[in-house]
Tab-separated table of C-alpha atoms in Angstrom:
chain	number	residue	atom	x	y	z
A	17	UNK	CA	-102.292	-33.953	-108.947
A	18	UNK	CA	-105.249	-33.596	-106.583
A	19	UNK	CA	-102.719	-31.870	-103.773
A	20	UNK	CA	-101.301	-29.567	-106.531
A	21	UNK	CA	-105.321	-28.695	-106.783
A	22	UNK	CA	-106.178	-28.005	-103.540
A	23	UNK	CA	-103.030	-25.961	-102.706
A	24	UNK	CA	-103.854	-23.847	-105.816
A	25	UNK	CA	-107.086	-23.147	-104.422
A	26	UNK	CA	-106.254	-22.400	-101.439
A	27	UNK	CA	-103.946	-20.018	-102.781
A	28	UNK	CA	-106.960	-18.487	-104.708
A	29	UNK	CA	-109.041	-18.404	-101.812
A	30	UNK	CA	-105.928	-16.820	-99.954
A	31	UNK	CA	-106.490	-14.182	-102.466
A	32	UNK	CA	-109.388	-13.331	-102.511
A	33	UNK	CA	-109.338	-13.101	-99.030
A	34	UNK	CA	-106.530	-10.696	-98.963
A	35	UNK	CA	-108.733	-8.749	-101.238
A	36	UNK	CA	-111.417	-8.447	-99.169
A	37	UNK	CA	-109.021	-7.031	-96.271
A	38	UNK	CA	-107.855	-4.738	-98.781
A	39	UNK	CA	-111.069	-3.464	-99.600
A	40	UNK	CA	-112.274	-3.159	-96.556
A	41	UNK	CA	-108.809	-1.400	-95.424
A	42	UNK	CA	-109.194	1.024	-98.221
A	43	UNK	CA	-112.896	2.176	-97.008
A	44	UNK	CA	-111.267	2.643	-94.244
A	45	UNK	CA	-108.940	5.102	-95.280
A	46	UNK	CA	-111.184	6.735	-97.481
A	47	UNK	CA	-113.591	7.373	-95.010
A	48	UNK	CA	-110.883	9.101	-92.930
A	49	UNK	CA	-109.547	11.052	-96.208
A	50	UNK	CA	-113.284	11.950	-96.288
A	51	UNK	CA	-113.811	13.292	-92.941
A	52	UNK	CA	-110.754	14.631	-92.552
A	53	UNK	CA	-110.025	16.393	-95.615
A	54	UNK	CA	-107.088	14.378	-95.687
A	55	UNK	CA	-105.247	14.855	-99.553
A	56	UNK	CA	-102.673	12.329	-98.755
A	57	UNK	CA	-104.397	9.594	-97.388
A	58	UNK	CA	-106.913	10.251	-100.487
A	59	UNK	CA	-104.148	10.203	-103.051
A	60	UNK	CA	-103.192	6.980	-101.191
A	61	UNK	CA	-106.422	5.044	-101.664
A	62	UNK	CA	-105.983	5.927	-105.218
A	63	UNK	CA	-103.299	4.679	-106.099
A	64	UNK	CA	-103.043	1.355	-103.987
A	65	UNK	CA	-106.511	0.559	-106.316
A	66	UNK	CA	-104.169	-0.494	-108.715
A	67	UNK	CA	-102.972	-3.643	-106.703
A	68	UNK	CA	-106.293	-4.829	-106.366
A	69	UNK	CA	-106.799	-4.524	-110.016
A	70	UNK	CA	-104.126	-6.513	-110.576
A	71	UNK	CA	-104.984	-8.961	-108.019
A	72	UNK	CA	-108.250	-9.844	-109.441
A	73	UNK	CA	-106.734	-10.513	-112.740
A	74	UNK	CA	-104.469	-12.827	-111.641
A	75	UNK	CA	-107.200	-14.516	-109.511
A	76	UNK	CA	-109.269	-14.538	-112.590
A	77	UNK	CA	-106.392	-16.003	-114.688
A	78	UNK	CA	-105.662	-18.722	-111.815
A	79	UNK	CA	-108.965	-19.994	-111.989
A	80	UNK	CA	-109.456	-20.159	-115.541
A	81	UNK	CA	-105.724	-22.171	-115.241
A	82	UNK	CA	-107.638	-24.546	-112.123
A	83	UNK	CA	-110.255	-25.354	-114.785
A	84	UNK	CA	-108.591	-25.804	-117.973
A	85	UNK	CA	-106.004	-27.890	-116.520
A	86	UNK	CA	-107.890	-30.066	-112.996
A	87	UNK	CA	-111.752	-29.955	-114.960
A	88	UNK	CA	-112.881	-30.054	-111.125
A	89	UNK	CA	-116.352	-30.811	-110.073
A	90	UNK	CA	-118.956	-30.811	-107.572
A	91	UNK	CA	-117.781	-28.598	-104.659
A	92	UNK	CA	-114.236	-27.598	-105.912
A	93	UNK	CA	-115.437	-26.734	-109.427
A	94	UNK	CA	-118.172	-24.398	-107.114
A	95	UNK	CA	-115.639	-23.114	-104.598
A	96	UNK	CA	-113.600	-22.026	-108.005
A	97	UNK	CA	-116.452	-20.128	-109.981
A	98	UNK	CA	-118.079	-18.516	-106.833
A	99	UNK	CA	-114.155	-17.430	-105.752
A	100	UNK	CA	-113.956	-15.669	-109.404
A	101	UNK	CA	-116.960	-14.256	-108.434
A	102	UNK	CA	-115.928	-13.272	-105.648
A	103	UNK	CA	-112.937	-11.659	-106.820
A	104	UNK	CA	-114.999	-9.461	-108.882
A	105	UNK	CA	-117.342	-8.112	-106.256
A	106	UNK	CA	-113.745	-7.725	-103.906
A	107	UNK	CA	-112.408	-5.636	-106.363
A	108	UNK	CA	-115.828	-3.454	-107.289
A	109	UNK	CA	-115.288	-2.895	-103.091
A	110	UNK	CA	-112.222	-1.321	-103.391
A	111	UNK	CA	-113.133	0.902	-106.404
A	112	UNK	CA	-115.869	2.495	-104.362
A	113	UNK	CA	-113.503	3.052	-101.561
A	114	UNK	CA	-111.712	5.205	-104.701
A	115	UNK	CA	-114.375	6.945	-105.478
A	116	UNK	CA	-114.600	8.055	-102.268
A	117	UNK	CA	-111.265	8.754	-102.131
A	118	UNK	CA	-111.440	11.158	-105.056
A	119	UNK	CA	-114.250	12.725	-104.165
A	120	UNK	CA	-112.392	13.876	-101.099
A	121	UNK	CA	-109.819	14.978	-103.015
A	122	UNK	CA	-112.009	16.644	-105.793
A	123	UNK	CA	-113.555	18.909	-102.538
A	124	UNK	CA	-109.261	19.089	-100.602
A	125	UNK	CA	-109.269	21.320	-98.837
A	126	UNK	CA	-112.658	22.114	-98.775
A	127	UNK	CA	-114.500	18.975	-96.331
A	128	UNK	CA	-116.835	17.409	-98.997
A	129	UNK	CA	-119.451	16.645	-96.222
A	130	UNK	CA	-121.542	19.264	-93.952
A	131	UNK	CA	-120.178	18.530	-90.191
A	132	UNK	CA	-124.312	17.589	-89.588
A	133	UNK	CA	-123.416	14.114	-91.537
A	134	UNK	CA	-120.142	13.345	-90.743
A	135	UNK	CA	-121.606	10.788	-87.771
A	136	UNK	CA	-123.497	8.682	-90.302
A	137	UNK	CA	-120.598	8.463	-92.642
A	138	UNK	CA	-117.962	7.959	-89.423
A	139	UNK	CA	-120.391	4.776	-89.048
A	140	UNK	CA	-120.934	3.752	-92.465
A	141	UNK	CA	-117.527	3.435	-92.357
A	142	UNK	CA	-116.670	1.430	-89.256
A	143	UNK	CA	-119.477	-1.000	-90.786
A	144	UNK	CA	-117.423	-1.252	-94.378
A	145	UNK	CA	-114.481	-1.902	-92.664
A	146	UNK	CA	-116.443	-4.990	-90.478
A	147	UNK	CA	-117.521	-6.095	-93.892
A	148	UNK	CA	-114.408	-5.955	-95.653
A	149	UNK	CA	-112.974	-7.953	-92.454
A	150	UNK	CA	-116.202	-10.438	-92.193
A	151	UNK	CA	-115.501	-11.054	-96.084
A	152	UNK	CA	-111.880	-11.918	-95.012
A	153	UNK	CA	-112.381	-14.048	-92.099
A	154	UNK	CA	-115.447	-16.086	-93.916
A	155	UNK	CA	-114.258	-16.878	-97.177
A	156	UNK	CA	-111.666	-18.659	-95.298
A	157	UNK	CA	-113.451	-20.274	-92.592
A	158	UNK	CA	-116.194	-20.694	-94.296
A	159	UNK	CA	-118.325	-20.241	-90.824
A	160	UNK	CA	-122.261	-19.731	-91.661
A	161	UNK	CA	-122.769	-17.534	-88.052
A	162	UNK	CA	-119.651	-14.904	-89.599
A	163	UNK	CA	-121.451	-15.228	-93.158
A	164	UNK	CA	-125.049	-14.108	-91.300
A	165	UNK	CA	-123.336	-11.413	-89.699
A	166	UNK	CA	-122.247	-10.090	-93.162
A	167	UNK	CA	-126.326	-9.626	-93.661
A	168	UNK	CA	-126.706	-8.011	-90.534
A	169	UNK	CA	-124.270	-5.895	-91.478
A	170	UNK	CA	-125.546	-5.073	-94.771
A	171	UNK	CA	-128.965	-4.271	-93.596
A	172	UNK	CA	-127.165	-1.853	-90.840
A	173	UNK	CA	-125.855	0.125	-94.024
A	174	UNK	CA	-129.163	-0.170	-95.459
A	175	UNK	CA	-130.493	1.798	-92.708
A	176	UNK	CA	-128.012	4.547	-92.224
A	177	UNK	CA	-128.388	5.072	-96.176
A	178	UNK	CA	-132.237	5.745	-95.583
A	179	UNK	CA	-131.508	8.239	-93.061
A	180	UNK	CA	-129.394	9.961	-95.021
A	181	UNK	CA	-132.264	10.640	-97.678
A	182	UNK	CA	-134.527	11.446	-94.906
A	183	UNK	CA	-132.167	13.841	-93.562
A	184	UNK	CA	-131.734	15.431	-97.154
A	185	UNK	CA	-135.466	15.518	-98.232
A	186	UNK	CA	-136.301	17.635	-94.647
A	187	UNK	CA	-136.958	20.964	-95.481
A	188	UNK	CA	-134.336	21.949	-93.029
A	189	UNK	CA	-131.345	21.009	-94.923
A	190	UNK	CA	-129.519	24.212	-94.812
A	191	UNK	CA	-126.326	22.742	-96.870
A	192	UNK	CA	-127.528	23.733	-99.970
A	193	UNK	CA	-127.960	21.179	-103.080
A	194	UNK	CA	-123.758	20.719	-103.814
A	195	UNK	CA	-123.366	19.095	-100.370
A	196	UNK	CA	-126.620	17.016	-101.308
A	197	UNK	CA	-125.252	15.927	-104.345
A	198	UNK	CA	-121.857	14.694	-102.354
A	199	UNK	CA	-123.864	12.857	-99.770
A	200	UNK	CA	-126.516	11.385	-102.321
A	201	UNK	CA	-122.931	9.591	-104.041
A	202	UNK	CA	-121.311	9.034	-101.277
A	203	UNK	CA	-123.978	7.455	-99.292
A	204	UNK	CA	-124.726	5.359	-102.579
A	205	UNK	CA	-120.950	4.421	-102.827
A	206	UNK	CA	-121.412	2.783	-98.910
A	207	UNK	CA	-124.724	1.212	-99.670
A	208	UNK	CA	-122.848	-0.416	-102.346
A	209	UNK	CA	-119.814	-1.756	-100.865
A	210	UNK	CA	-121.981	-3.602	-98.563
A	211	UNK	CA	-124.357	-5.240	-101.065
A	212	UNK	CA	-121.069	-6.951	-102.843
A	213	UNK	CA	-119.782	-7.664	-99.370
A	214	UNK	CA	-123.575	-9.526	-98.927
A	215	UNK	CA	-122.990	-11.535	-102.028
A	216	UNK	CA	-119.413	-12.599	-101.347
A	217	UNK	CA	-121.328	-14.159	-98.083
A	218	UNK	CA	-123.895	-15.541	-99.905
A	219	UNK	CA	-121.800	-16.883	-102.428
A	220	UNK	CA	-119.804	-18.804	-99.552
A	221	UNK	CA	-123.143	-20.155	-98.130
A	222	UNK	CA	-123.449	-21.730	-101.700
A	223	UNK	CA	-119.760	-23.142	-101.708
A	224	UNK	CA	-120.768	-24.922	-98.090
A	225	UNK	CA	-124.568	-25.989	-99.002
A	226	UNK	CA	-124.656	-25.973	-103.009
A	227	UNK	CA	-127.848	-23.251	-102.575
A	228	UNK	CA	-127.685	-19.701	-102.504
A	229	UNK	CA	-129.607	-18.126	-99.117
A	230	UNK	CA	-132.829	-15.713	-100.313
A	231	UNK	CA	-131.789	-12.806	-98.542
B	5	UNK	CA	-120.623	-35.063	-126.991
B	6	UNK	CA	-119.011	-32.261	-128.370
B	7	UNK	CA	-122.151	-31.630	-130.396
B	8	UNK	CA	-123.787	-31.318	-127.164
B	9	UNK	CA	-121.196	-29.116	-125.577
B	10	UNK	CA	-121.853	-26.496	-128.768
B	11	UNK	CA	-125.633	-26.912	-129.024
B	12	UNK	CA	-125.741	-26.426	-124.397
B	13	UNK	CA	-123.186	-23.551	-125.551
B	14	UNK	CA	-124.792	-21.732	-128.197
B	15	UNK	CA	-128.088	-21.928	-126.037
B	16	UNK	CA	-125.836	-20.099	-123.168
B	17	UNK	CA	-124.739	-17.733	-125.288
B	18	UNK	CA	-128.531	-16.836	-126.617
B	19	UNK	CA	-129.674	-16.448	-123.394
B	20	UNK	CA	-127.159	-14.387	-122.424
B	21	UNK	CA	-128.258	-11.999	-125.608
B	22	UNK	CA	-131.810	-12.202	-124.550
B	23	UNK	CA	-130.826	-10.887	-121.122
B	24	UNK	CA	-129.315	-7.653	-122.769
B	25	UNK	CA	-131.683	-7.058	-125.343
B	26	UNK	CA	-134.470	-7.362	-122.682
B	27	UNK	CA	-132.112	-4.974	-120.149
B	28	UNK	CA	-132.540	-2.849	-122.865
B	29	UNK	CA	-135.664	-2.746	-123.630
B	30	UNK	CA	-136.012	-2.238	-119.741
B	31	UNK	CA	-134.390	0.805	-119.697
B	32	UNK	CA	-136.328	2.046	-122.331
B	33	UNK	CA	-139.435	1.497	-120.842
B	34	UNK	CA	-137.904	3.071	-117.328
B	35	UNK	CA	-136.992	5.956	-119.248
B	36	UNK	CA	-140.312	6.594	-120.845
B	37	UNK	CA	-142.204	5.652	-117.318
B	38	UNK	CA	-139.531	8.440	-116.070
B	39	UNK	CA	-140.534	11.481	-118.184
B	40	UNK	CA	-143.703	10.752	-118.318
B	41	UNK	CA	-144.535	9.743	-114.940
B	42	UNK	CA	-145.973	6.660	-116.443
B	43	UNK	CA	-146.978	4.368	-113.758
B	44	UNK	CA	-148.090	2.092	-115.483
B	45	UNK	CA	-145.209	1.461	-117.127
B	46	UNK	CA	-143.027	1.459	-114.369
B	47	UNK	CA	-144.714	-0.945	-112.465
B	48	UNK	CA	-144.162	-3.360	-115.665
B	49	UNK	CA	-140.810	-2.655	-115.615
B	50	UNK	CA	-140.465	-3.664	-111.296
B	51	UNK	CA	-142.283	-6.729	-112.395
B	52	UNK	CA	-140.836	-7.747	-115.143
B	53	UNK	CA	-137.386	-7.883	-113.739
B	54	UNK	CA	-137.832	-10.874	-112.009
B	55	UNK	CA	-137.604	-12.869	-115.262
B	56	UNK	CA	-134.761	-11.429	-115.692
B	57	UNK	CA	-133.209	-12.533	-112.514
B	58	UNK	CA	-134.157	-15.881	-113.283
B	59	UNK	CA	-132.607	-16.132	-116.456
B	60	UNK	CA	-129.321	-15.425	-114.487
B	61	UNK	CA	-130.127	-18.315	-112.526
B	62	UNK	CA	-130.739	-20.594	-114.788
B	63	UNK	CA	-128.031	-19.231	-116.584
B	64	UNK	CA	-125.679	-20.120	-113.846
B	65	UNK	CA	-126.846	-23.102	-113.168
B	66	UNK	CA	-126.125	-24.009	-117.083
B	67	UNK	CA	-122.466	-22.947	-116.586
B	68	UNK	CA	-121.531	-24.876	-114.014
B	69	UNK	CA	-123.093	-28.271	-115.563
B	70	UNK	CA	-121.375	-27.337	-118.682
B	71	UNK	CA	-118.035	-26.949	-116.906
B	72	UNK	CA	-118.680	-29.902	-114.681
B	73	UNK	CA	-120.176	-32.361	-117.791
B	74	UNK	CA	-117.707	-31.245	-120.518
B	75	UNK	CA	-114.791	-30.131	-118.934
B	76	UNK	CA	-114.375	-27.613	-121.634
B	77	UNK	CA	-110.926	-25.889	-122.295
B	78	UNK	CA	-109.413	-23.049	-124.291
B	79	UNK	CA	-111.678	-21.233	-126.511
B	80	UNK	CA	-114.757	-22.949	-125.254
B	81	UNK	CA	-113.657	-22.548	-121.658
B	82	UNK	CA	-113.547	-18.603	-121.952
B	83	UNK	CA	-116.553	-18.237	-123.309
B	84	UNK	CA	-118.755	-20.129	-120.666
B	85	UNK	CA	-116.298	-18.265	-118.012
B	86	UNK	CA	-116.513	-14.908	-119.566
B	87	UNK	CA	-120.780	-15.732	-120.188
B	88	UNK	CA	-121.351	-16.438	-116.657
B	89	UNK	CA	-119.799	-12.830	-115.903
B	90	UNK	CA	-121.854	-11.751	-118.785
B	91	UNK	CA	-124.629	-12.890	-117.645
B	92	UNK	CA	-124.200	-11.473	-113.711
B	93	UNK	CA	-123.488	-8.105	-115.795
B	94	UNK	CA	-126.894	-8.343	-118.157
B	95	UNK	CA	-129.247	-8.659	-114.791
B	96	UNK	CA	-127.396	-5.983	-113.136
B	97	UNK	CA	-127.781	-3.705	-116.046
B	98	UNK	CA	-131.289	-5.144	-115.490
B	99	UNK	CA	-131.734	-3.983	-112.119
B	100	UNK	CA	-130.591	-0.139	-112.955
B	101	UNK	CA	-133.607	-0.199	-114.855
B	102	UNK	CA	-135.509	-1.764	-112.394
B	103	UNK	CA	-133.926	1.646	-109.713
B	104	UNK	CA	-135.239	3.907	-112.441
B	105	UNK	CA	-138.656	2.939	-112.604
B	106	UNK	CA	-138.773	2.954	-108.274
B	107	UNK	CA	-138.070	6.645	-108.827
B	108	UNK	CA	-140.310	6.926	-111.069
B	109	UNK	CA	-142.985	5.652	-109.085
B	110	UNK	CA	-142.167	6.747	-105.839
B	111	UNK	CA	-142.728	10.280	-107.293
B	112	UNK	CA	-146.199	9.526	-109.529
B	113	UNK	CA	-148.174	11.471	-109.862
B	114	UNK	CA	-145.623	14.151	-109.703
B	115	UNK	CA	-142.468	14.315	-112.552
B	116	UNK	CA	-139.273	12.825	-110.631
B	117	UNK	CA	-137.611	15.416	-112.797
B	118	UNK	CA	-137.200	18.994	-113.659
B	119	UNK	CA	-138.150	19.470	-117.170
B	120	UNK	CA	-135.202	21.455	-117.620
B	121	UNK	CA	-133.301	17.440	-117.513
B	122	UNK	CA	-135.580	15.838	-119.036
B	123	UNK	CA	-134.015	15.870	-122.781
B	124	UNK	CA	-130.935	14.786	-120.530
B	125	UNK	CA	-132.445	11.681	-119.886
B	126	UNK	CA	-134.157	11.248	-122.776
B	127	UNK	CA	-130.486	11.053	-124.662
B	128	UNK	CA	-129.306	8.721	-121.821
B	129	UNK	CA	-132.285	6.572	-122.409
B	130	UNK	CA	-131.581	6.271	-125.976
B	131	UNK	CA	-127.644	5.536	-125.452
B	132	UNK	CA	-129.082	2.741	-122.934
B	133	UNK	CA	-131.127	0.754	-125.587
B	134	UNK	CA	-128.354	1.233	-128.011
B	135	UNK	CA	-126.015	-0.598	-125.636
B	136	UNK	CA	-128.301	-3.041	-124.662
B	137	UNK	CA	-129.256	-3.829	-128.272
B	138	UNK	CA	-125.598	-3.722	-129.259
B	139	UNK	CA	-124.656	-5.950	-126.682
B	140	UNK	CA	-127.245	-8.279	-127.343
B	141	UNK	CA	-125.804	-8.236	-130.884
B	142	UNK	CA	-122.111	-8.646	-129.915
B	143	UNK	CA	-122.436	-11.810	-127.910
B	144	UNK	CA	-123.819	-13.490	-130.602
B	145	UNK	CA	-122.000	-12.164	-133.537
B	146	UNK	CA	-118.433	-11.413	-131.524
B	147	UNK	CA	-117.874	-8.507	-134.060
B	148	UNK	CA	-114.797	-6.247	-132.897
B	149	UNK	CA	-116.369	-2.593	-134.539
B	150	UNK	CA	-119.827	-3.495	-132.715
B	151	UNK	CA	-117.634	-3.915	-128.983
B	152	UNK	CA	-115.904	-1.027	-129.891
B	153	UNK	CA	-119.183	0.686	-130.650
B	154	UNK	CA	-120.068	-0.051	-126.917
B	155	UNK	CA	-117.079	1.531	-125.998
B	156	UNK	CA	-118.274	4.816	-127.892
B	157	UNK	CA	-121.624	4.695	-126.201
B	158	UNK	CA	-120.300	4.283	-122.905
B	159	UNK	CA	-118.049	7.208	-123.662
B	160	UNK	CA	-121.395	9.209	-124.491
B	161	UNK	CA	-123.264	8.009	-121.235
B	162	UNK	CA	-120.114	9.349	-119.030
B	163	UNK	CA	-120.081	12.738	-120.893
B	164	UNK	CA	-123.815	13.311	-120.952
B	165	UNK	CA	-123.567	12.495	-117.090
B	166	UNK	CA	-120.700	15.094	-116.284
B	167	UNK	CA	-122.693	17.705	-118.201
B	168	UNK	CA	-125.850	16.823	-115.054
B	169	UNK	CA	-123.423	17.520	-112.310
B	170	UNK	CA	-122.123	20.378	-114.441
B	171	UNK	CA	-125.808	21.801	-114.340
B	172	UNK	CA	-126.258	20.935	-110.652
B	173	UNK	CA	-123.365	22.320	-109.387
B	174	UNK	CA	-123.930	25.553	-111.124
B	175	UNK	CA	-125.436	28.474	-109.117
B	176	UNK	CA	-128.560	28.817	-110.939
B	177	UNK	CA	-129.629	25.167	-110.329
B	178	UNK	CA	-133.296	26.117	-109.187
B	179	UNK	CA	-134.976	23.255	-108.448
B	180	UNK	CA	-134.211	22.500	-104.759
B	181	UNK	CA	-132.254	19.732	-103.123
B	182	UNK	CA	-134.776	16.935	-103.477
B	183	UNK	CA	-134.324	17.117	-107.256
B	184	UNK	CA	-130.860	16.876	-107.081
B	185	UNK	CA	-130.604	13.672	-105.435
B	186	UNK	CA	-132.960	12.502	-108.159
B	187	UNK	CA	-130.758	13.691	-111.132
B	188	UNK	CA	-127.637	12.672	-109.084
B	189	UNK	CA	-129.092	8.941	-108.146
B	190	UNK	CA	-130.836	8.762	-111.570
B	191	UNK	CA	-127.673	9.827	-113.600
B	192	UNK	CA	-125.502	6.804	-111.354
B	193	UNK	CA	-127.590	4.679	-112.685
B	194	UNK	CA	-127.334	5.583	-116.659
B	195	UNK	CA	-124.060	5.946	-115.723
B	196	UNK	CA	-123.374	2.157	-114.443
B	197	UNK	CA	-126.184	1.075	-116.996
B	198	UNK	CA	-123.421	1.787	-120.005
B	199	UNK	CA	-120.262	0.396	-117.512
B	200	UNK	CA	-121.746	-3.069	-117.288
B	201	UNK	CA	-122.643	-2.962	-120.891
B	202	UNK	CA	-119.245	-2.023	-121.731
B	203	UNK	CA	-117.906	-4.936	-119.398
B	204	UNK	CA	-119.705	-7.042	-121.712
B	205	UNK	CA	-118.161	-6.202	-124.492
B	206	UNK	CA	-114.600	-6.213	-123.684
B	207	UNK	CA	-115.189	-9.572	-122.151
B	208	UNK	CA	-116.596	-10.618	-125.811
B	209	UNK	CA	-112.692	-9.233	-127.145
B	210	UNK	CA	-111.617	-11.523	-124.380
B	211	UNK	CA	-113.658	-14.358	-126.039
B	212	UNK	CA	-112.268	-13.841	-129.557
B	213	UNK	CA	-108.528	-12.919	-128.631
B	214	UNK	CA	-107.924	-14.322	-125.087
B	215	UNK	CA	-106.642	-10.658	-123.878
B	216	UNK	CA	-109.107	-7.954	-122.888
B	217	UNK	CA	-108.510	-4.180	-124.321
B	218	UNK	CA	-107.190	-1.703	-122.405
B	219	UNK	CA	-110.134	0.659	-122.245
């Protein structure tokens, strides 16, 4: 009974791990759709969403299953609620990669972004990607040092996201106020996908210690 | 014990329909601080949130010793499952207010918006209470035509907020750049206001019939 358990959730966590690759895959993509004009790759992104979808439901019926049927407690009944969590914040990842994704194709073959901000999103999205993998690696593993870096990470976003508004506020923006409107979303979409990515590490902190870290 | 279970339950459940009434009513207040550069009022609304994020705590906290003590299953099980994601959705909706009122005071003394937006946002704040009342309503009564309701609002929200990009977009938009990543970031948030609230009440279908609607 208690091995059926634990290989049940470790085929959840497998999951949502796989999810959090996924996401972080699909920001990938998206962010070359994005800079590249690229219709395909966009039209891609969109329609892979779907998987994810899917997976988090059948995460989120697998762990309703785990506690109807096992009742765990203590650190497997957390490592089951914070994985449904999880899930959710996994799959809110990858629909942010879609909206980039259509927003991309919404502009094809016009480039939604001036060529002045294509370096902060080219970073944004080598960070969402490290997320997405960092969310991966550390709901597996587990390891506090990969679950800090997911902060650091976060707070790297944070920063490019300010600059972004600083940029747009200047007086000098010469892209006029549709391109503004792109990167105000856009930038908002990034700045998101890292703040789930934060709580998926957060929420493994809590799995390891039983408390959630303040920042 | 079972009395327990339903008494800890139904005490779940209320706070969960505190949270959205009180989302709500933060919105409404964010709104008001909004278009008329209250800043009074939108400093209540920064500070007040925190209660708000408590309650999700100690929310939480109830769930898991609920499905740790009482091992509940079926019917019982979804609905502390399904109120914990309530619950994360409720402070979230929460915190969109919370974004609102930042604008609002980062901008005092001057308006954050053009006044040609302003009865824009004055419909979006009204859909907002309506779906944080409703909601608040829902979880406690689990009436199918009020969740559906949500669904209509939500509907509203997303048309109101295609009309703003509409308006932005448009060549006669005169109000500069800096405005339009207001409306743009302030219209997200609406926007994601009436998502969560409509989460909610598809989860509350979930509740009642153990399958969540389509839309």
């Amino acid at each position: 009974m208690r091995n059926d358990f634990h290989a049940e959730l470790d085929s959840l966590t497998g999951s949502l791990s796989q999810m959090c690759g996924l996401a972080g895959l699909a920001m990938e993509r998206a962010t070359q759709a994005l800079l590249q004009a690229d219709l395909v790759l966009a039209e891609q992104v969109i329609t892979d969403h779907e998987h994810l979808t899917r997976m988090q439901l059948h995460a989120e019926e697998a762990s309703l299953l785990l506690l109807a049927l096992q009742a765990p407690v203590a650190g497997d009944l957390r490592v089951v609620v914070t994985s449904m969590q999880n899930v959710a914040d996994a799959e809110r990842m990858g629909g942010l990669a879609l909206h980039v994704a259509k927003i991309a194709r919404i502009r094809h073959p016009a480039p939604a972004l001036p060529e002045e901000v294509n370096g902060y999103f080219a970073e944004m999205g080598r960070i969402a990607v490290d997320l997405g993998n960092n969310a991966r690696d550390v709901v597996l593993s587990r390891d506090p040092e990969k679950a800090a870096q997911i902060g650091r990470d976060d707070d790297a976003m944070d920063q490019l996201h300010r600059h972004l508004f600083t940029l747009m506020m200047d007086r000098e923006w010469g892209h006029g106020v549709a391109a503004a409107v792109n990167v105000t979303l856009l930038g908002r979409f990034y700045e998101r996908f890292a703040d789930h990515a934060a709580a998926i590490g957060r929420r493994v902190v809590f799995q390891v210690t039983g408390s959630t870290p303040d920042v």
